[in-house]
Coordinates of C-alpha atoms (C1' of nucleotides) in Angstrom, one line a residue:
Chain A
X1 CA 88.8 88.6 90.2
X2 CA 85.5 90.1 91.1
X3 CA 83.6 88.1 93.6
X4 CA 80.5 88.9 91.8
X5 CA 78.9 90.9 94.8
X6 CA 78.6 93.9 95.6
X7 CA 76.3 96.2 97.8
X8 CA 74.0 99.0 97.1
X9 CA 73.7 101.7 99.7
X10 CA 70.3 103.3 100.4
X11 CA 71.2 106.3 102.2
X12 CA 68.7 108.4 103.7
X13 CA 69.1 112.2 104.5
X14 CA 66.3 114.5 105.7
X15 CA 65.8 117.9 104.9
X16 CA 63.1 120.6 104.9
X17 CA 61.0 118.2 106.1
X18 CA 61.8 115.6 102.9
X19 CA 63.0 112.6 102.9
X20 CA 66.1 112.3 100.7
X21 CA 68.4 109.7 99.3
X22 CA 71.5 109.9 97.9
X23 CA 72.2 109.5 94.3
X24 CA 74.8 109.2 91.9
X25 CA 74.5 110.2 88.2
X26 CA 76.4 107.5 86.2
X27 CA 78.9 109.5 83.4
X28 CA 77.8 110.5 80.2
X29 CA 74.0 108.6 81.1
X30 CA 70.9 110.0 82.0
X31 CA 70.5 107.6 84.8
X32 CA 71.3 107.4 88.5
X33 CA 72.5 104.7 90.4
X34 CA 72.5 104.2 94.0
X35 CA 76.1 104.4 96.0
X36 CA 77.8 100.5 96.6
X37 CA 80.4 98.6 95.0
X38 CA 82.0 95.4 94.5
X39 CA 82.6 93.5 97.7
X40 CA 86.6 92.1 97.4
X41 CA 87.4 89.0 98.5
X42 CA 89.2 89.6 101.6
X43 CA 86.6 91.8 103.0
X44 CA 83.8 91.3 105.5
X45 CA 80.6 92.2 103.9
X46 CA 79.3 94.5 106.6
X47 CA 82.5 96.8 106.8
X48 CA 82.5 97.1 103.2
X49 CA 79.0 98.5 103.4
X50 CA 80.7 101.2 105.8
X51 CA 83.4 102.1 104.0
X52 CA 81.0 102.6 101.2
X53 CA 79.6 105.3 103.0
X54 CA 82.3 107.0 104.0
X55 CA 83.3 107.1 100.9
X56 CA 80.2 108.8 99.7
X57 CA 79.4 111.2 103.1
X58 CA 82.9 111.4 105.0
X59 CA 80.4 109.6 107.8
X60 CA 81.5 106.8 110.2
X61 CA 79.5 105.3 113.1
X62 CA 76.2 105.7 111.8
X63 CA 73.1 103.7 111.9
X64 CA 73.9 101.2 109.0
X65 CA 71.5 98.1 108.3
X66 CA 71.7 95.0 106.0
X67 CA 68.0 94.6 105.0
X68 CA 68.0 92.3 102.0
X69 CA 69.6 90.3 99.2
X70 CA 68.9 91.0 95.9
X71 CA 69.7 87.9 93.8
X72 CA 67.1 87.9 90.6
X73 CA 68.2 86.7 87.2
X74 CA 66.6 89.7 85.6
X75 CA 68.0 92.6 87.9
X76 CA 69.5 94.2 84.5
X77 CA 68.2 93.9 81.0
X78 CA 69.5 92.8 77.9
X79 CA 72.0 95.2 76.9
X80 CA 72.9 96.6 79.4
X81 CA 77.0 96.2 79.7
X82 CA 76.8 97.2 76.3
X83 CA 75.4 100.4 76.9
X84 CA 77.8 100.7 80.2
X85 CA 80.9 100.3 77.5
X86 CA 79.3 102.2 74.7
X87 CA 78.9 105.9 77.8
X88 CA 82.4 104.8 78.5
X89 CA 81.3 103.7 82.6
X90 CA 83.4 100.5 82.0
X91 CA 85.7 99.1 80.0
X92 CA 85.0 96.8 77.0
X93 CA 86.6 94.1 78.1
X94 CA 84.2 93.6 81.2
X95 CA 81.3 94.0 78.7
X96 CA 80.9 89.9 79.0
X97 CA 81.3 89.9 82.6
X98 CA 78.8 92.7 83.3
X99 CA 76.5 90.7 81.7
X100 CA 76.1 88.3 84.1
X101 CA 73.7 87.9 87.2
X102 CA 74.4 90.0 90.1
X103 CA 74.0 89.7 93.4
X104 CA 74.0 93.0 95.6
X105 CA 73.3 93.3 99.3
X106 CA 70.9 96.0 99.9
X107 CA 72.1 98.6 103.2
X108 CA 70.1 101.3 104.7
X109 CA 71.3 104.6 106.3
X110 CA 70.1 107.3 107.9
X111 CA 72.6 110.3 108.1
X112 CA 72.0 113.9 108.9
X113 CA 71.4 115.9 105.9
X114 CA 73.4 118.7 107.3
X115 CA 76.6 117.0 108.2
X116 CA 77.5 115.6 104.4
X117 CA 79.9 118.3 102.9
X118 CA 79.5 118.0 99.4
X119 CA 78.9 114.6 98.5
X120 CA 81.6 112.9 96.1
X121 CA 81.3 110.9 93.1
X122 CA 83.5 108.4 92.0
X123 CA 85.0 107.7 88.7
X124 CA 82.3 106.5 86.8
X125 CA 79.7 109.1 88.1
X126 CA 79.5 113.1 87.4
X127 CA 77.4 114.0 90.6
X128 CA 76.4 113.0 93.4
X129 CA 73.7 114.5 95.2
X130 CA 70.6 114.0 97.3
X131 CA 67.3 113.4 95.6
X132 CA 63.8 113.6 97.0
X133 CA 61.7 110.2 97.7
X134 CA 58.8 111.7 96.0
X135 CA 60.5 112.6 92.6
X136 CA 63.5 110.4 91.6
X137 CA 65.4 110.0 88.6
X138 CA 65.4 107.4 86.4
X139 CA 67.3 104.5 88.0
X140 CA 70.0 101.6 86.7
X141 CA 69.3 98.4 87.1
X142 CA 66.9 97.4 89.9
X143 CA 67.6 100.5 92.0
X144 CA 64.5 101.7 92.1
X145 CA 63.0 98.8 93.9
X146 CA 65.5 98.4 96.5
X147 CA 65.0 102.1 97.2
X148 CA 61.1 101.2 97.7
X149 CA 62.0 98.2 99.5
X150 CA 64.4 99.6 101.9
X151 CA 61.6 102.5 102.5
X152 CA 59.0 100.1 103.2
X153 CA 61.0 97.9 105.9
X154 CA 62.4 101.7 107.2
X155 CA 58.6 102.2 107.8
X156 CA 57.7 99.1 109.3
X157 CA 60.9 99.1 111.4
X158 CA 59.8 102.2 112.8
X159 CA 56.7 100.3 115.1
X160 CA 60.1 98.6 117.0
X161 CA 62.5 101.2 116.9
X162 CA 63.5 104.9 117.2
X163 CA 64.6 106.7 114.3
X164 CA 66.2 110.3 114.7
X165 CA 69.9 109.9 115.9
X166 CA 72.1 111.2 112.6
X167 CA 68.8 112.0 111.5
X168 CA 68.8 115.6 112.8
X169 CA 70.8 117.5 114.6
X170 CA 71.8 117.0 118.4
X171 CA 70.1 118.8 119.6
X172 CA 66.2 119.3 118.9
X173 CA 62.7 120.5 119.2
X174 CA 60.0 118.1 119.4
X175 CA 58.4 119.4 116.6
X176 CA 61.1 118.7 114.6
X177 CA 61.7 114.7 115.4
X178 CA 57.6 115.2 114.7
X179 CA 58.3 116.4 111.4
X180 CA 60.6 113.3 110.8
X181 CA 58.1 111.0 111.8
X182 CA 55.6 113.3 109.3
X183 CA 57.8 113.2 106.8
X184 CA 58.7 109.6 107.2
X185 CA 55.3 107.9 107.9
X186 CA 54.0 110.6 105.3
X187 CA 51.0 111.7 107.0
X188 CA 50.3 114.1 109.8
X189 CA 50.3 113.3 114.0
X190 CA 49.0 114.7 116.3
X191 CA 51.2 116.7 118.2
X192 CA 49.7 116.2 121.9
X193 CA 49.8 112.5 121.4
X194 CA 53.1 112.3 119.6
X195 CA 55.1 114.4 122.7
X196 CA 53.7 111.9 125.4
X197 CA 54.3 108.3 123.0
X198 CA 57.8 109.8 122.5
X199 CA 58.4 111.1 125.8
X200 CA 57.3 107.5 127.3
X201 CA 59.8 105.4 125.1
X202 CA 62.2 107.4 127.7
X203 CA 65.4 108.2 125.2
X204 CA 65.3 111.7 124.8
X205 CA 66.9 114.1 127.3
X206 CA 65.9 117.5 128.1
X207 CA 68.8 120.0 127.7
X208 CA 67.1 122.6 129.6
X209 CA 67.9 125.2 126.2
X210 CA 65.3 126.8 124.6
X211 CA 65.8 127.7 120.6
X212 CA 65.2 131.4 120.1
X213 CA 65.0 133.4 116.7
X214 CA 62.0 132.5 115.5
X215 CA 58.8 134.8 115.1
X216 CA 57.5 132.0 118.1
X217 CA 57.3 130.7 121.0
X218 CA 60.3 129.4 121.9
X219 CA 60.9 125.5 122.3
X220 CA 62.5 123.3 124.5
X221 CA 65.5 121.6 122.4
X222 CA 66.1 117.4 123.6
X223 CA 68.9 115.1 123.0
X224 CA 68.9 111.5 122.3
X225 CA 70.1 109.4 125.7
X226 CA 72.4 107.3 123.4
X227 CA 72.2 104.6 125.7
X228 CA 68.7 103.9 126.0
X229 CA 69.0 105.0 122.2
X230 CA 70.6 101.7 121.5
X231 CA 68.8 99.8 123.8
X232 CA 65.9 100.6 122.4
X233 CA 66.9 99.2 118.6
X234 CA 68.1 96.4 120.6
X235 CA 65.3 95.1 122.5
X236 CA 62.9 96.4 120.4
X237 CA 60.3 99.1 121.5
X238 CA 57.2 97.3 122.3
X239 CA 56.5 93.4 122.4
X240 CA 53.0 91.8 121.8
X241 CA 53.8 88.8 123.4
Chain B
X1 CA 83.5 78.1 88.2
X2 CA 81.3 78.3 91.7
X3 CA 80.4 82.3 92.6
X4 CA 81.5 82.2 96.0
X5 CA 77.5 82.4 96.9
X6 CA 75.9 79.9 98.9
X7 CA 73.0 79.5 100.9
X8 CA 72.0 78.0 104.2
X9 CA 68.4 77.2 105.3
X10 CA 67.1 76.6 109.0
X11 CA 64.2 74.7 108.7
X12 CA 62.3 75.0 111.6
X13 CA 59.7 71.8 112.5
X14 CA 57.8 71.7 115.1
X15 CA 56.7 68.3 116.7
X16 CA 55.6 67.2 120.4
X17 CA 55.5 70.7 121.9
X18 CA 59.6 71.0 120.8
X19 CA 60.9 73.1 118.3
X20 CA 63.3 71.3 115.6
X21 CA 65.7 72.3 112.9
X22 CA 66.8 69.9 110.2
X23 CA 70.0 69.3 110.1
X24 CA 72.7 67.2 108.1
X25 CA 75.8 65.1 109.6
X26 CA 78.4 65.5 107.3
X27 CA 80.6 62.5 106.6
X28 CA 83.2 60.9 108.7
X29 CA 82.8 63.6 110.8
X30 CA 81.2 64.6 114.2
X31 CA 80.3 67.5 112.8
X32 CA 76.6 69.1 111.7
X33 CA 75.7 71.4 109.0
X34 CA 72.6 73.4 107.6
X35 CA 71.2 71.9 104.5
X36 CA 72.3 74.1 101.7
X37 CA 74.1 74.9 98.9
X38 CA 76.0 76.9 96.6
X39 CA 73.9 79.4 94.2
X40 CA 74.9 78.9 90.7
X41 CA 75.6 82.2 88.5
X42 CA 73.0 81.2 86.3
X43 CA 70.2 81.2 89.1
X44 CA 68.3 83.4 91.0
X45 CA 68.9 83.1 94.6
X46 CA 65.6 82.9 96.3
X47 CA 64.6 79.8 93.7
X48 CA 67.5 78.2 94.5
X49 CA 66.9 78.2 98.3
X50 CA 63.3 77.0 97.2
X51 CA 65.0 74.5 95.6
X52 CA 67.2 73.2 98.7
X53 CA 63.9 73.1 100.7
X54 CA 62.5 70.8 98.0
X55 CA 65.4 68.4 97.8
X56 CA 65.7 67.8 101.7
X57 CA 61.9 67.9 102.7
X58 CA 59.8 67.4 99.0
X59 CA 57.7 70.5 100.4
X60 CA 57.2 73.5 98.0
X61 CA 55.2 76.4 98.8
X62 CA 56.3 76.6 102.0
X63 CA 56.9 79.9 103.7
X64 CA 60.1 80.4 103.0
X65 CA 62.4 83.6 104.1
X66 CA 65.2 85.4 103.6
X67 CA 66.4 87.1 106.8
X68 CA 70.3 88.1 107.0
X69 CA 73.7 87.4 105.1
X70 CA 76.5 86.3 106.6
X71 CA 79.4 87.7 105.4
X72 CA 82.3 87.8 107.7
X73 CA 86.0 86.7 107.0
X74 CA 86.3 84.6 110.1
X75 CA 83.3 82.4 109.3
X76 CA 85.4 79.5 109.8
X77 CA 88.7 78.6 111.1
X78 CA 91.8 78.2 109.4
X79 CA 92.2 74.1 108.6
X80 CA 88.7 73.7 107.9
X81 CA 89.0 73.1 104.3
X82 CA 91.8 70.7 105.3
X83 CA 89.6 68.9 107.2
X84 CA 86.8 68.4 105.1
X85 CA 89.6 66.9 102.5
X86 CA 91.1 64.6 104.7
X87 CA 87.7 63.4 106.1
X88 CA 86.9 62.9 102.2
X89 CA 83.4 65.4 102.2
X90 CA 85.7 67.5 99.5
X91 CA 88.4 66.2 96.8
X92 CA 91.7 67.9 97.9
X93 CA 92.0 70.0 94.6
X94 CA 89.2 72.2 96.0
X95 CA 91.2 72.8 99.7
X96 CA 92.3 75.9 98.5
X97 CA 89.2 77.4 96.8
X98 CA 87.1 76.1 100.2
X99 CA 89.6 77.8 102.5
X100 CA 88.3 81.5 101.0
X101 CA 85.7 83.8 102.9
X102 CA 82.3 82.9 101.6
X103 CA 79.2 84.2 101.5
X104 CA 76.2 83.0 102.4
X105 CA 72.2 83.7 102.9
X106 CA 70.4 82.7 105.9
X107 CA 66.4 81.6 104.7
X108 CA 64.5 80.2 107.2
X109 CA 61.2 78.0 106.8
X110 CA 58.8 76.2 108.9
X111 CA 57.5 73.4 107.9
X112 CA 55.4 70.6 109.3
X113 CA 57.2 68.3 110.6
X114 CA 54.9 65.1 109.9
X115 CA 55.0 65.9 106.0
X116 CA 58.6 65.5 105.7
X117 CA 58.8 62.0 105.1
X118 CA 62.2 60.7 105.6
X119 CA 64.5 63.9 104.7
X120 CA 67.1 63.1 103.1
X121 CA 71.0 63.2 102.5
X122 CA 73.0 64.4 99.9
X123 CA 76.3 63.2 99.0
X124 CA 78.6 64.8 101.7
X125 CA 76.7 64.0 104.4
X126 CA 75.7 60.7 106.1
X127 CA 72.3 61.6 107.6
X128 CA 69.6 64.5 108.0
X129 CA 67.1 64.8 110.5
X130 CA 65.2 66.6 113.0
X131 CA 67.2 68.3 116.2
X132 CA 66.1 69.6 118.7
X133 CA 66.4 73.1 119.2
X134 CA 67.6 72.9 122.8
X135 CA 69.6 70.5 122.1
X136 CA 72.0 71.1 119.0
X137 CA 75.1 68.8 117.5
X138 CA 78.2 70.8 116.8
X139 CA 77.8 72.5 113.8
X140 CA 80.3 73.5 111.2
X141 CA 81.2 76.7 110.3
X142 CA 79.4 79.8 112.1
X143 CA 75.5 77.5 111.8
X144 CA 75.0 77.6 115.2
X145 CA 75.3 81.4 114.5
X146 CA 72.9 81.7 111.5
X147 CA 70.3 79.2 113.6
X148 CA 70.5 81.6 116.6
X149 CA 70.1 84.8 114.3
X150 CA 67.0 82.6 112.5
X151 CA 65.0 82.2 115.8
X152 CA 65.7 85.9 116.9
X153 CA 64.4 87.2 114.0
X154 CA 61.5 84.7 114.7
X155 CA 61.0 85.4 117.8
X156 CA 61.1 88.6 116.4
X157 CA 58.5 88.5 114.0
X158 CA 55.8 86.6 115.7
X159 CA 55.1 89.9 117.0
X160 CA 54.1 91.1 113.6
X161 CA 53.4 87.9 111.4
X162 CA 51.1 85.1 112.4
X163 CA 52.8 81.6 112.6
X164 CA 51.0 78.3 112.1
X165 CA 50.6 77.4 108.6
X166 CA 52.5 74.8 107.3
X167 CA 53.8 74.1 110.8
X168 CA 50.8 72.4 111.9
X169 CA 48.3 70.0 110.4
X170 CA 45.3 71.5 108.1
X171 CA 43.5 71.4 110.8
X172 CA 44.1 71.6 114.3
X173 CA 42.6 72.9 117.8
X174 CA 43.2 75.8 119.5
X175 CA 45.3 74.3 122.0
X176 CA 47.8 73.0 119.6
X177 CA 48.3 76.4 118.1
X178 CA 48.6 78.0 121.2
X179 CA 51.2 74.6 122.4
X180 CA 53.1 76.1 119.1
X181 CA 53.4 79.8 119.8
X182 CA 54.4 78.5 123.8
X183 CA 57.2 76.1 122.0
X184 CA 58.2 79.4 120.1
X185 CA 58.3 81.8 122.6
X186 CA 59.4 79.6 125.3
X187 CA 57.1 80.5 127.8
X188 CA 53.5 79.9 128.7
X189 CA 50.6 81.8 127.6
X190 CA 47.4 82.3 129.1
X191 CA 44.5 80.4 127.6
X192 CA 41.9 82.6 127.5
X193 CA 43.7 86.1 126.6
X194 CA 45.3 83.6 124.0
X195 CA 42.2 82.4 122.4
X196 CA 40.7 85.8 122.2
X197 CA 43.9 87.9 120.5
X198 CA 44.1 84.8 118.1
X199 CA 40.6 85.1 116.8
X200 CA 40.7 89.3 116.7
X201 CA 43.3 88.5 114.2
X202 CA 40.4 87.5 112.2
X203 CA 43.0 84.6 110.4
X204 CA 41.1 81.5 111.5
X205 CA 37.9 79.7 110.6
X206 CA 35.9 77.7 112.4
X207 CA 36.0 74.2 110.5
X208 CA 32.5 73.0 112.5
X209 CA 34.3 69.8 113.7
X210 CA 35.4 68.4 117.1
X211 CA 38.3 65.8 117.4
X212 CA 37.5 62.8 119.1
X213 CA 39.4 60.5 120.6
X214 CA 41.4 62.2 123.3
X215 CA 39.8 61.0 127.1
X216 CA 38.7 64.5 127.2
X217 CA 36.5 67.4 126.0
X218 CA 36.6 67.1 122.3
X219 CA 38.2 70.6 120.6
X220 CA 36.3 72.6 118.0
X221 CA 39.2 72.3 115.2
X222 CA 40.3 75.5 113.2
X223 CA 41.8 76.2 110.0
X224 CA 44.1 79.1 108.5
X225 CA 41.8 80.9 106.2
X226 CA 44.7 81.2 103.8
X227 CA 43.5 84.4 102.1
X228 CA 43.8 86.2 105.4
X229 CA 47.1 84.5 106.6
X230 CA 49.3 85.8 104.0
X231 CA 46.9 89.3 103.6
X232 CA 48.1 89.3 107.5
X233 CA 51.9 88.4 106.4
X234 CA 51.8 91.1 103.8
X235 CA 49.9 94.4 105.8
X236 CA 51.7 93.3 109.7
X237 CA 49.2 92.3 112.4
X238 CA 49.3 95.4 114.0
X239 CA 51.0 98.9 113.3
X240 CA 51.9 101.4 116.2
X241 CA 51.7 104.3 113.9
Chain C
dC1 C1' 48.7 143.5 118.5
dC2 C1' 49.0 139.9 115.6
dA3 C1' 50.5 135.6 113.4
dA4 C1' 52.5 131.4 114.2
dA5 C1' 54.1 127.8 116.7
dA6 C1' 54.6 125.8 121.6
dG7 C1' 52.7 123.8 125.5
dT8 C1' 49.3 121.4 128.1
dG9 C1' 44.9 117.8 130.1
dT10 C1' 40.8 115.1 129.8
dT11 C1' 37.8 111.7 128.0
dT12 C1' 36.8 107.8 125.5
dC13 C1' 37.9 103.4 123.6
dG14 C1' 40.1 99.2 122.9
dA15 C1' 43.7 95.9 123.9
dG16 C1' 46.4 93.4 127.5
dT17 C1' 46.3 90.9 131.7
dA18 C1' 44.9 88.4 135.6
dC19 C1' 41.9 85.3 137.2
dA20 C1' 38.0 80.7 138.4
dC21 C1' 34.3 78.0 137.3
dC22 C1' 31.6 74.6 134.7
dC23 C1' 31.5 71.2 130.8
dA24 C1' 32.4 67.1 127.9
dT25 C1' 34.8 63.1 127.1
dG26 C1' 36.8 58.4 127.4
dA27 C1' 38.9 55.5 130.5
Chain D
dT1 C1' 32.9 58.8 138.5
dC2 C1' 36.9 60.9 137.8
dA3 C1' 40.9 62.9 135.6
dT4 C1' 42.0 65.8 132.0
dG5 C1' 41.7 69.2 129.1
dG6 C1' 38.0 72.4 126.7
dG7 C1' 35.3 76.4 126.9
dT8 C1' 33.8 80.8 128.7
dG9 C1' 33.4 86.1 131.2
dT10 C1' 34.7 90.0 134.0
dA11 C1' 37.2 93.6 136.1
dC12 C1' 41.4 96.3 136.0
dT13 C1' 45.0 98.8 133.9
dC14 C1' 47.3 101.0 130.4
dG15 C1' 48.2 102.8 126.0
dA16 C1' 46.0 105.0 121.8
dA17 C1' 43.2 108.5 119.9
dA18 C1' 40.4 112.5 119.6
dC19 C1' 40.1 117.0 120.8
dA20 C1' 40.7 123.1 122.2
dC21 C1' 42.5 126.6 124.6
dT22 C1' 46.3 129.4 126.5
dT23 C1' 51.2 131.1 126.2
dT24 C1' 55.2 132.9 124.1
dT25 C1' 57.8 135.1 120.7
dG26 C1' 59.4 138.3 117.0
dG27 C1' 57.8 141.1 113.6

DNA sequence: CCAAAAGTGTTTCGAGTACACCCATGA
DNA sequence: TCATGGGTGTACTCGAAACACTTTTGG
């Protein structure tokens, strides 16, 4: 039956200047679990990791990374099929068979906040909803650290690459890819500075709008080049040698 | 029985200003492979690729990584599990179960390639030595792949990570360090400007002895203050933000 | 007219790069 | 004494960081 893998989707929204992550809340339990699933046999690992997400967002062609295997002994405790069969999340009969080690492959995304209608659940989860970095809910399993984990290589990823495509929306003051970095990095920039590095990495676009309604000055709204976009992740921002 | 889980290590060594990977010959076959293994259930999977370093090079506590799994349904062609019956590496009864899509985790290590003494086979295979990395066999399955992705990511993360430790002697000249990060990079580096950005990593001590010998200007030799190697691992050698 | 955010330029500092000469050693 | 590699310093350029005032907008 099961191939005894499955993946664990780390999903990253930003909103209101927060970082999110979507969550699901198992049935009948008070804790959460991360979106993923078991990985058939037939299937490429990677495109499961896709589908898994738009399962959960409706969202294809997004930024979608593998960052890590998670493949302790103790990545559940004692216990804990039984309390899976005992909330009604599983049948009994897989009691034995959730007891066993599991391996999950850990994915990252980063998705526009905006642009996931109503999150679904699945059958063995009541909601499903985005939940800020700085205050989650208790967690299954190991959830928790692959949450931390994928935020820690997110951060240091972001000395190589861009981050902001599916992130906001097309089209986009500076001060608001500013407050992603903000919000990301979690600390403040300076805004002079920020502009020019950003400006020099030669990926954003200048649509030649201006965003009025607010009780401001108006600003200038950019677009991600897509092309140097990807080139960028590709080759990397910066080398040292 | 077996969870479908395997893992493949690319051991890098490094010897006469050539990079090297340690590779087995299967049997009766022209083919080359990765030393590896499947990951039993019972088992955690980073030990167990700790383990596979231990059995073909009797290192431990060597820097040993995780860095990408490989989990396509084309990761080899159809008759391969044929093959490996009828050139005796499998018994037939296990054609079938080969001839599934597996799974498998890339590590990669670098070790010193004088302290391997005499690596050594396992039972499907008829040797395992050094190759050189210009210069590989055929390898089964998608290897070559998962040795390209391992020096990429390498390559990669030399700009973050120091390299050196376990990869050359205890002690060793500035020269050699710098021959290493040339045979990595595959391209010369300046001597001076090396010297200099190798030292502000404040990683290396001074050990207060020359080596003789050569028909030259003795070398101060250096060590890896250890403490500061893997502190430098841990933090990154430099962040942007 | 006022509050709030947008836009802009300069200086300072450190790291990266290019580059050339003298020194020590063993053969 | 000579060939070979070891050791060192300086000038230039560029990116990073610190820092303050003026402009625009809607309320």
């Amino acid at each position: 039956m099961h191939p005894g893998l499955s993946i664990d989707c780390v999903i990253f929204g930003f909103h209101e200047s927060e970082l999110k992550v979507l969550l699901l809340k198992l049935k009948n339990q008070k804790l959460w679990s991360l979106p993923g699933g078991f990985v058939d046999r037939q299937k490429a690992v990677d495109s499961e990791a896709v589908e898994v997400l738009f399962r959960r967002t409706g969202l294809r062609d997004i930024f979608l990374r593998q960052f890590y295997l998670f493949g302790d002994t103790d990545r559940h405790l004692p216990g804990h099929a039984n309390k899976l069969v005992a909330t009604d999340v599983i049948p009994p009969e897989l009691e034995n068979w959730f007891d066993q080690r599991f391996v999950s492959v850990g994915y990252y995304a980063l998705v526009e906040y905006s642009k996931v209608q109503a999150p679904r659940p699945d059958f063995s989860s009541d909601s499903c909803t985005w939940k800020n970095m700085k205050d989650l809910p208790d967690l299954m399993l190991d959830h928790e650290k692959i949450i931390q984990k994928a935020y820690q290589i997110l951060k240091r990823e972001l000395n190589d690459q861009p981050i902001g495509l599916n992130l906001l929306p097309d089209e986009f003051s500076m001060s608001e890819l500013q407050a992603l970095y903000e919000t990301v990095l979690d600390r403040k920039l300076d805004r002079r500075n920020f502009r020019r590095k950003m400006l020099s990495y030669d990926i954003l676009e200048d649509t030649g709008k201006r965003r009025t309604g607010g009780a401001h000055k108006s600003p200038r709204l950019y677009r991600f080049n897509e092309e140097k976009y990807h080139k960028a992740i590709e080759d990397g921002l910066r080398s040292l040698w």
